[in-house]
PDB file of C-alpha atoms in Angstrom:
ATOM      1  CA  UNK A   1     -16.029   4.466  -4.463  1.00 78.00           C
ATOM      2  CA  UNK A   2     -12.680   6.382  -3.572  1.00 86.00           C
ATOM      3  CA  UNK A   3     -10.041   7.263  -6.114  1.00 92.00           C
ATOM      4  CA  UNK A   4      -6.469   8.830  -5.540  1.00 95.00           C
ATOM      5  CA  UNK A   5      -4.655  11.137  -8.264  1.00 96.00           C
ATOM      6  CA  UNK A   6      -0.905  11.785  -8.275  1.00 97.00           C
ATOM      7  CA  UNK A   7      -0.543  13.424 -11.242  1.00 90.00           C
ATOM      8  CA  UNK A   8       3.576  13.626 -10.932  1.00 94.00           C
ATOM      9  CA  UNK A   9       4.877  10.464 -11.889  1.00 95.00           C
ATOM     10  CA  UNK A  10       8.319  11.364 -11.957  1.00 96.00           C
ATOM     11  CA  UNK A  11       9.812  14.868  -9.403  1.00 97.00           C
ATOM     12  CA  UNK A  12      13.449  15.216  -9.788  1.00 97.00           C
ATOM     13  CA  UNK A  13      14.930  17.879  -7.525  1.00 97.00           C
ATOM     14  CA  UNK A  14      18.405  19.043  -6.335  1.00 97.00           C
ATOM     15  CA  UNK A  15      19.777  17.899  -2.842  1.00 97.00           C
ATOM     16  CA  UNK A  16      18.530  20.341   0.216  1.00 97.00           C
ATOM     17  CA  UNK A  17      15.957  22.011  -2.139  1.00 98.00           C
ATOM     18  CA  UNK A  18      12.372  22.191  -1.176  1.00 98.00           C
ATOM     19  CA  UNK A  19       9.523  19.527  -2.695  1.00 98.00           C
ATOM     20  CA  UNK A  20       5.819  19.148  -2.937  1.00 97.00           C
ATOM     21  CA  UNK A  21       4.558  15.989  -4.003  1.00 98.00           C
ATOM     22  CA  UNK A  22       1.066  16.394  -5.092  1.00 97.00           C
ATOM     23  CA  UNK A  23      -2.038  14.843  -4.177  1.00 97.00           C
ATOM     24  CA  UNK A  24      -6.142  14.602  -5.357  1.00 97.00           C
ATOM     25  CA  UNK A  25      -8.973  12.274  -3.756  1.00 95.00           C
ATOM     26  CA  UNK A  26     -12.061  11.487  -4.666  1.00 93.00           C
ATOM     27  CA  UNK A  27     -14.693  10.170  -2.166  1.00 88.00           C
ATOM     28  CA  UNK A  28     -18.270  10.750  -1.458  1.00 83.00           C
ATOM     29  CA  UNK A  29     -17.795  10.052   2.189  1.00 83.00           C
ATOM     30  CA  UNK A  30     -15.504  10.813   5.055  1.00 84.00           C
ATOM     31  CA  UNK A  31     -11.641  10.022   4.235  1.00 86.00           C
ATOM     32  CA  UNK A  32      -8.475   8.855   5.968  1.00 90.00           C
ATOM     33  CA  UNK A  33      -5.672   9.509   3.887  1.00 93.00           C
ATOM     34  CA  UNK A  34      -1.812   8.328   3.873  1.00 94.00           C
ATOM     35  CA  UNK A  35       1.101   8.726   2.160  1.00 96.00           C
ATOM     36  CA  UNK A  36       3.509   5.656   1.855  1.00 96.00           C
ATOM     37  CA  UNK A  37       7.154   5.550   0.680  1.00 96.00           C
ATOM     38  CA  UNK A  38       8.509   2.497  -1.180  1.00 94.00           C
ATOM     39  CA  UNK A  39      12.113   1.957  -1.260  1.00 91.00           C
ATOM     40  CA  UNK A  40      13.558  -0.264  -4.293  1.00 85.00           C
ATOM     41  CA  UNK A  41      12.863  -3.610  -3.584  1.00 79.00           C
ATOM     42  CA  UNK A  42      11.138  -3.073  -0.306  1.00 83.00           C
ATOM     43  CA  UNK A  43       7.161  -3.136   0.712  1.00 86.00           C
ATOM     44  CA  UNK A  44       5.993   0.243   1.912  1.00 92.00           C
ATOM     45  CA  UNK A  45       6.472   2.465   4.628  1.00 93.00           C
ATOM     46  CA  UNK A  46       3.966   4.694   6.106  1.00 92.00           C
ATOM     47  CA  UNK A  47       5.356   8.257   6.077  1.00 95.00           C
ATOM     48  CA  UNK A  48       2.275   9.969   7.768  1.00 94.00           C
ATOM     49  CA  UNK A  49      -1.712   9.765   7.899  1.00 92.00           C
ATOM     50  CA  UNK A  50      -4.767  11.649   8.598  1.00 91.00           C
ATOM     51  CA  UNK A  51      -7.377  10.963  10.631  1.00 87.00           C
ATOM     52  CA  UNK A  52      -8.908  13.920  12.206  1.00 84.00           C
ATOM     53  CA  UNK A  53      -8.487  17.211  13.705  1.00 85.00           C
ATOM     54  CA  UNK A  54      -5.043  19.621  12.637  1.00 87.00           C
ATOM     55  CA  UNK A  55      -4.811  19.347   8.992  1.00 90.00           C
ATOM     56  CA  UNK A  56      -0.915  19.936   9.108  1.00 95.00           C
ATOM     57  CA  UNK A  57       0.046  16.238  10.193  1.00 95.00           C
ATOM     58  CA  UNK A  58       3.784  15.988  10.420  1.00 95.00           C
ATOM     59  CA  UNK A  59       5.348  13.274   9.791  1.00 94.00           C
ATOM     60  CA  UNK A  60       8.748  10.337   9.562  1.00 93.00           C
ATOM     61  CA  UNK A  61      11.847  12.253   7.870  1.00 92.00           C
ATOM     62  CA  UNK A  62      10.732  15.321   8.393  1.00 95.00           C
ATOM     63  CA  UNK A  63       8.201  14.804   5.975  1.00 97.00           C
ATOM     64  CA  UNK A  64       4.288  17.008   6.476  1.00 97.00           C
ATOM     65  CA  UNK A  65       1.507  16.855   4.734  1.00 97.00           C
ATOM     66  CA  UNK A  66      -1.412  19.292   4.387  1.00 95.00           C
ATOM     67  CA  UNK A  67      -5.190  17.747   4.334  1.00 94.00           C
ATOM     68  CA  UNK A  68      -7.409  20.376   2.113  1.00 94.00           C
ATOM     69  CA  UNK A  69     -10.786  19.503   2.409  1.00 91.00           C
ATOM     70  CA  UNK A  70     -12.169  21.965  -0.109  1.00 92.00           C
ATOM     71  CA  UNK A  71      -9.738  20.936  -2.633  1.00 93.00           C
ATOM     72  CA  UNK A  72      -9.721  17.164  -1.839  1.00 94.00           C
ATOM     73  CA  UNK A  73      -5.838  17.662  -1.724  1.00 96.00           C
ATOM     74  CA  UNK A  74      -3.139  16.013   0.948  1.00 97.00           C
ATOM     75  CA  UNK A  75       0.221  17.509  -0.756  1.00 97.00           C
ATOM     76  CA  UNK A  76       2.994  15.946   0.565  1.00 98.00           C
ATOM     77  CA  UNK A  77       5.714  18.425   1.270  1.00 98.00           C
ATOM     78  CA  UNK A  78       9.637  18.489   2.738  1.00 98.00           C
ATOM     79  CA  UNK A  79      11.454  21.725   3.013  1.00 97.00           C
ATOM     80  CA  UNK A  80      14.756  19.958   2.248  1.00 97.00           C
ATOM     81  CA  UNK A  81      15.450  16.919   0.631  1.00 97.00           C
ATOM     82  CA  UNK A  82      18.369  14.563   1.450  1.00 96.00           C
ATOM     83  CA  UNK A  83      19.862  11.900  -1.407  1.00 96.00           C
ATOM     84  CA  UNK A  84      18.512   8.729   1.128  1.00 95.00           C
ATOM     85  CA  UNK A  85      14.904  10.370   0.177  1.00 96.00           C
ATOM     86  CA  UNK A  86      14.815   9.517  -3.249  1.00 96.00           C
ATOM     87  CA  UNK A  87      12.005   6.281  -3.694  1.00 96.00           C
ATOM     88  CA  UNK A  88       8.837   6.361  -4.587  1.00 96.00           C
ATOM     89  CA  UNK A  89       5.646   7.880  -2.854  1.00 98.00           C
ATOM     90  CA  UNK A  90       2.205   6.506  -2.538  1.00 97.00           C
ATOM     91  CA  UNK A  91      -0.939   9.045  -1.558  1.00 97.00           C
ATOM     92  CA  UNK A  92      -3.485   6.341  -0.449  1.00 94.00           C
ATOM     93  CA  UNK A  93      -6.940   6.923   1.084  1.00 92.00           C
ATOM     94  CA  UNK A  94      -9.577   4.806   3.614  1.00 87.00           C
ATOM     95  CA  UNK A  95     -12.784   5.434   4.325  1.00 79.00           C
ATOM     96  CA  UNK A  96     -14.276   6.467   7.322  1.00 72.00           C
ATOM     97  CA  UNK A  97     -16.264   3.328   9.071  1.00 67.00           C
ATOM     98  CA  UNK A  98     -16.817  -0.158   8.113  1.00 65.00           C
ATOM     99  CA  UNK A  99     -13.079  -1.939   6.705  1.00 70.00           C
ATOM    100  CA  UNK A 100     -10.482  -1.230   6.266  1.00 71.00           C
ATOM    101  CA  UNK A 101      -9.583  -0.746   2.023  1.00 78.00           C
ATOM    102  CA  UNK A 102      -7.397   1.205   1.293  1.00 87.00           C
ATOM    103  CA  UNK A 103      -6.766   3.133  -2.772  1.00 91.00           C
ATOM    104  CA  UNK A 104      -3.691   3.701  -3.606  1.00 95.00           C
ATOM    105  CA  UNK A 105      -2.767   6.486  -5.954  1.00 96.00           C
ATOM    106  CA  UNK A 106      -0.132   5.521  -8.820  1.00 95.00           C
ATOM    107  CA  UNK A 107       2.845   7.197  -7.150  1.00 96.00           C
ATOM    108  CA  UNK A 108       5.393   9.482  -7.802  1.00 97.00           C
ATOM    109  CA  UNK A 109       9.222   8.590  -8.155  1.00 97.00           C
ATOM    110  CA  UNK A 110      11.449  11.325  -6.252  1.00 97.00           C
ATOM    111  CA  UNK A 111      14.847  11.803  -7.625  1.00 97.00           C
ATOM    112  CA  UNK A 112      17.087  13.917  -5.799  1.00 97.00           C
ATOM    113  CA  UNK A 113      20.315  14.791  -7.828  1.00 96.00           C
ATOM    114  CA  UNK A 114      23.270  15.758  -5.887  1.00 95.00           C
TER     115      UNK A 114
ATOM    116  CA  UNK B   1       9.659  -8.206  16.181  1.00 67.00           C
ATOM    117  CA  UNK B   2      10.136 -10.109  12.764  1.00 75.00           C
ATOM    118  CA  UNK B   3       7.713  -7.600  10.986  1.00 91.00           C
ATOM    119  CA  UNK B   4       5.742  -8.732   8.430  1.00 95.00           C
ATOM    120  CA  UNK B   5       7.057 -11.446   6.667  1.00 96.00           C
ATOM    121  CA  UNK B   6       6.869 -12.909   2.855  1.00 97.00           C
ATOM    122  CA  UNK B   7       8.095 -15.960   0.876  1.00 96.00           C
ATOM    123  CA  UNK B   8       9.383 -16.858  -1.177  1.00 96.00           C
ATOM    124  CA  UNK B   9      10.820 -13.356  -2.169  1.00 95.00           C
ATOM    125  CA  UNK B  10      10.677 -14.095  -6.339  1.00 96.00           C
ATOM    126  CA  UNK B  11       8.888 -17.031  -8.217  1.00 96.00           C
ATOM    127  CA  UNK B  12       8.657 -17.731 -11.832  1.00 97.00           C
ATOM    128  CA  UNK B  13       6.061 -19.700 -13.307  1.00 97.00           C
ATOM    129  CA  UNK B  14       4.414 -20.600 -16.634  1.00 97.00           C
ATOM    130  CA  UNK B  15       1.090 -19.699 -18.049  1.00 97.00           C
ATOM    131  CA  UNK B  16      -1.932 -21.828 -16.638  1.00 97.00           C
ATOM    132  CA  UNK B  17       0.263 -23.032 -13.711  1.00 98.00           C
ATOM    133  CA  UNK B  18      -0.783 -22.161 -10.241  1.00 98.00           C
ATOM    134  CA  UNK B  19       0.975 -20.302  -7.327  1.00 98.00           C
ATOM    135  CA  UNK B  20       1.111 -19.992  -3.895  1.00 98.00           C
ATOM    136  CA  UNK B  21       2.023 -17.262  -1.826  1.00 98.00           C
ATOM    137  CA  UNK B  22       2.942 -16.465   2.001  1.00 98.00           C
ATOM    138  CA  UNK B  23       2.875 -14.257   4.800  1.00 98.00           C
ATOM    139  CA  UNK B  24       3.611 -14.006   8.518  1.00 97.00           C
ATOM    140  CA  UNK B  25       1.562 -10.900   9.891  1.00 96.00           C
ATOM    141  CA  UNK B  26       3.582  -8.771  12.411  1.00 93.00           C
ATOM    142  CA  UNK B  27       3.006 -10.398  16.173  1.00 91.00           C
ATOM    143  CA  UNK B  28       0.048  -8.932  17.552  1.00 87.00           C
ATOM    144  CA  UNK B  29      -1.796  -8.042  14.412  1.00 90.00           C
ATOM    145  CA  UNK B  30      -4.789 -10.366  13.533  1.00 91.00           C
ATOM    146  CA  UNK B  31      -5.899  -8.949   9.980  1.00 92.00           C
ATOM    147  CA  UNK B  32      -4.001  -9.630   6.780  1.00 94.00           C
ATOM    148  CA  UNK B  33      -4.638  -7.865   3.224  1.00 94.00           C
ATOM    149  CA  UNK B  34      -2.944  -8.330   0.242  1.00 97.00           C
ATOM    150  CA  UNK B  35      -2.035  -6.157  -2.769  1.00 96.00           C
ATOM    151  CA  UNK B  36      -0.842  -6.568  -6.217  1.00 97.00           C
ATOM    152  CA  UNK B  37       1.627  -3.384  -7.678  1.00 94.00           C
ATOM    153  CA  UNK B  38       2.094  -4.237 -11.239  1.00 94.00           C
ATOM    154  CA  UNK B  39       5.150  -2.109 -12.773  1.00 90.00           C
ATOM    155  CA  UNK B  40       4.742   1.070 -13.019  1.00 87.00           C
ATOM    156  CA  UNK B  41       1.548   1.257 -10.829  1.00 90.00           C
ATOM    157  CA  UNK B  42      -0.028   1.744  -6.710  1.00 92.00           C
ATOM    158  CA  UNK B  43      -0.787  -1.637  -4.741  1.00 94.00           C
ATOM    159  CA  UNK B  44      -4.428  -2.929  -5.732  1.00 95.00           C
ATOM    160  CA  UNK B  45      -6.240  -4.252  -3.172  1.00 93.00           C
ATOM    161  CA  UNK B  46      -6.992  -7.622  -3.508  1.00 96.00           C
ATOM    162  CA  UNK B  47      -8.788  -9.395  -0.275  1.00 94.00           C
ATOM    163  CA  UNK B  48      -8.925  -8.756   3.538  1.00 93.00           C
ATOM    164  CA  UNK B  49      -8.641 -11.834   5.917  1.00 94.00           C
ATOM    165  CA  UNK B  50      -9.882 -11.609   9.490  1.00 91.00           C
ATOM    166  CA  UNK B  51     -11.024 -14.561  12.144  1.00 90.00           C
ATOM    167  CA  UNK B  52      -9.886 -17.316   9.248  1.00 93.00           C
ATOM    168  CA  UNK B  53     -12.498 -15.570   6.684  1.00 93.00           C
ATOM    169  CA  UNK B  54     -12.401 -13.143   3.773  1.00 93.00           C
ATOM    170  CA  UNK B  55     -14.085 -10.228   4.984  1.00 89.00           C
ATOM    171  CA  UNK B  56     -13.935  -8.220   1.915  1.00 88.00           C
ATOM    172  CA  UNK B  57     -12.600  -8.393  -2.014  1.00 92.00           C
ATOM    173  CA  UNK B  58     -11.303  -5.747  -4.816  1.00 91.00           C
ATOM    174  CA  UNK B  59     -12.080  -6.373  -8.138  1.00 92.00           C
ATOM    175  CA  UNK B  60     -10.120  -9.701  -8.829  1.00 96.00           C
ATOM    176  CA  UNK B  61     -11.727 -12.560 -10.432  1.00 96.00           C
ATOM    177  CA  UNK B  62     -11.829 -15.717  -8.565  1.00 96.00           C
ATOM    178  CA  UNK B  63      -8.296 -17.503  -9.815  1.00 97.00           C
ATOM    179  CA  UNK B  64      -7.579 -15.311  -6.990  1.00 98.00           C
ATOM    180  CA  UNK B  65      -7.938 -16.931  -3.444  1.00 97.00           C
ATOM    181  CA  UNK B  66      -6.948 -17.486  -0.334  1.00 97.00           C
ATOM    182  CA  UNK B  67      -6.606 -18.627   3.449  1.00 97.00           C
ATOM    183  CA  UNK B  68      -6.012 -17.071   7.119  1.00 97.00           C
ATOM    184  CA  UNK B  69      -4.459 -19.774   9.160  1.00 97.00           C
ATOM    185  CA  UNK B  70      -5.649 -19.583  13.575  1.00 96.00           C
ATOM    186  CA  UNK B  71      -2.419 -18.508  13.670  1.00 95.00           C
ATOM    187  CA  UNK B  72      -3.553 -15.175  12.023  1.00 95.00           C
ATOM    188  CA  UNK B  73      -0.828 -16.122   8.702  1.00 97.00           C
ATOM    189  CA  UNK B  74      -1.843 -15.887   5.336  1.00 98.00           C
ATOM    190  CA  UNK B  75      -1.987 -17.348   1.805  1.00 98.00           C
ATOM    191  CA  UNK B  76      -2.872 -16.219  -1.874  1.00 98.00           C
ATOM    192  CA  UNK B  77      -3.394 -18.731  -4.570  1.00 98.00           C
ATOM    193  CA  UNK B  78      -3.538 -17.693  -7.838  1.00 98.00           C
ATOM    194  CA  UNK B  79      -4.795 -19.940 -10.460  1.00 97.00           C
ATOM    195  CA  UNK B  80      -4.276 -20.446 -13.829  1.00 97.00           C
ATOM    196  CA  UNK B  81      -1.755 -18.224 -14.247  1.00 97.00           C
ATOM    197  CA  UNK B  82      -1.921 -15.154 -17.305  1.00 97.00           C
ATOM    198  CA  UNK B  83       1.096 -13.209 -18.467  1.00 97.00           C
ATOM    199  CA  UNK B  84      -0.864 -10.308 -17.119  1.00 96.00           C
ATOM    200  CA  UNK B  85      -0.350 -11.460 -13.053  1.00 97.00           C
ATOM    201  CA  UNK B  86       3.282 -10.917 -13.474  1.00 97.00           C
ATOM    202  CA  UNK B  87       3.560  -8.100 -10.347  1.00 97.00           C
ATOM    203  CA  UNK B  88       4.934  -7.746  -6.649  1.00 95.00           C
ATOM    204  CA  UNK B  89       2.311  -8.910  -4.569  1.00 97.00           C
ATOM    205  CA  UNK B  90       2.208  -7.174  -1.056  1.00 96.00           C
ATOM    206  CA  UNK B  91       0.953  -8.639   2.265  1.00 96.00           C
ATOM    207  CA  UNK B  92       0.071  -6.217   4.995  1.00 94.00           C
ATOM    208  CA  UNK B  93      -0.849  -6.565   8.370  1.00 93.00           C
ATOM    209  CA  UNK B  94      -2.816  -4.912  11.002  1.00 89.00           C
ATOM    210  CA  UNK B  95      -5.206  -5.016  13.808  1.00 84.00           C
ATOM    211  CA  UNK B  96      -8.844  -5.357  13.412  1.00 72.00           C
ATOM    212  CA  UNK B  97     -10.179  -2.400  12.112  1.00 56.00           C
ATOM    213  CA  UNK B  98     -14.016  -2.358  12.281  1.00 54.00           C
ATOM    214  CA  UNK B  99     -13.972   0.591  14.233  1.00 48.00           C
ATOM    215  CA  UNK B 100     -12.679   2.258  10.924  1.00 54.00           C
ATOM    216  CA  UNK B 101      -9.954   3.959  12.970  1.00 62.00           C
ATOM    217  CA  UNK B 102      -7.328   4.286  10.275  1.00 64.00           C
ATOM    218  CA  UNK B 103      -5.047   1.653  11.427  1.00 72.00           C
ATOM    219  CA  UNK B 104      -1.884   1.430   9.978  1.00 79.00           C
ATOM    220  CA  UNK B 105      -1.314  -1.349   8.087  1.00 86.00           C
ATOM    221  CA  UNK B 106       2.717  -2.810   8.018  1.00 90.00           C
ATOM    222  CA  UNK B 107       3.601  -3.840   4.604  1.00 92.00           C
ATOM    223  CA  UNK B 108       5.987  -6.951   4.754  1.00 94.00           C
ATOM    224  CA  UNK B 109       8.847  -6.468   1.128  1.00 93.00           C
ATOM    225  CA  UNK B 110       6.196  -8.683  -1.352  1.00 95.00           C
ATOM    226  CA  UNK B 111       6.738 -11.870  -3.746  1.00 96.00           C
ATOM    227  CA  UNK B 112       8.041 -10.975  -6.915  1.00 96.00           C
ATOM    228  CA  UNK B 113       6.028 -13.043  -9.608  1.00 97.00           C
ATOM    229  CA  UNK B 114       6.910 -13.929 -12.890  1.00 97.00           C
ATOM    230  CA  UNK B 115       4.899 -15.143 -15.282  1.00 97.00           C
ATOM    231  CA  UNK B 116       6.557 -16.147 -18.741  1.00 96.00           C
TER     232      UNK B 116
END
């Protein structure tokens, strides 16, 4: 079984200021991993994913994420956030193989103060 | 392209009664999953439908069913409703994904549910 820990539940941070949103999987086997955004009142978005190869995957909204195998860690990361990017993030990993079922992590809520 | 679509958009309903939900997958997909995201929580995967079956299940007892239509849309019945199914329940479309390729999945805006 696969497990996903975001263990910020809650990031506020000033307009054009840097943020990491933080990330921890668990899985015995091979992982894809995602990272969703959920506006209010709105399904989710996919903001990026990894599947294979460079583990700096770049993303929507000039969003990036960097996959850390020896860590089990896919930090989410934007050098400078705008007020339109606060909502609420989802880390989210698949398994390699078989179906598709994906775990979603709790999420974090991104506040961006002016 | 419509996207994925869901209805109705909220629903209230009392304990023990039953419910029915819908979704359209986005054209071209032929795999629909659904989620329930409680308040305050991720999406929990519920069941996978592909060619008119349930291919696979999460950890949801069996009030929970549902249906794949030949024209690839979807439906979740919940049964005997608890206080504790009150959640946004998320439909989410893809292609098939056998080949464990990391498709993405589109996520249509969910059913509200209230259970009182």
């Amino acid at each position: 079984a696969q497990s996903v820990t975001q263990l910020d539940s809650q990031v506020p941070v000033f307009e054009e200021a840097p943020v990491e949103l933080r990330c921890n999987y668990s899985s015995s086997v091979s992982v894809y991993l995602f990272w969703y955004v959920q506006y209010p009142n709105q399904g989710l978005q996919l903001l990026l994913k990894y599947l294979s190869g460079s583990t700096l995957v770049k993303g929507i909204n000039g969003f990036e994420a960097e996959f850390n195998k020896s860590q089990t860690s896919f930090h989410l990361r934007k050098p400078s956030v705008h007020i339109s990017d606060t909502a609420e993030y989802f880390c989210a990993v698949d398994t390699t193989g078989g179906y598709q079922k994906v775990t979603f992590g709790t999420g974090t809520k991104l506040q961006v103060i002016p | 392209d419509a996207g994925v679509t869901q209805s109705p958009t909220h629903l209230i309903k009392t304990r023990g009664q039953q419910v029915t939900l819908r979704c359209s997958p986005k054209s071209g997909h032929d795999t629909v999953s659904w989620y329930q995201q409680a308040l305050g929580q991720g999406p929990q995967f519920i069941f996978q439908y592909y060619e008119e079956e349930e291919r696979q299940r999460g950890n949801f007892p069996d009030r929970f069913s549902g249906h794949q239509f030949p024209n690839y849309s979807s439906e979740l019945n919940v049964n005997a409703l608890l206080l504790g199914d009150s959640a946004l329940y998320l439909c989410a479309s893809s292609n098939d994904v056998r080949a464990g390729d990391g498709n993405e999945q589109f996520f249509g805006p969910g059913t509200r549910l209230t259970v009182l």
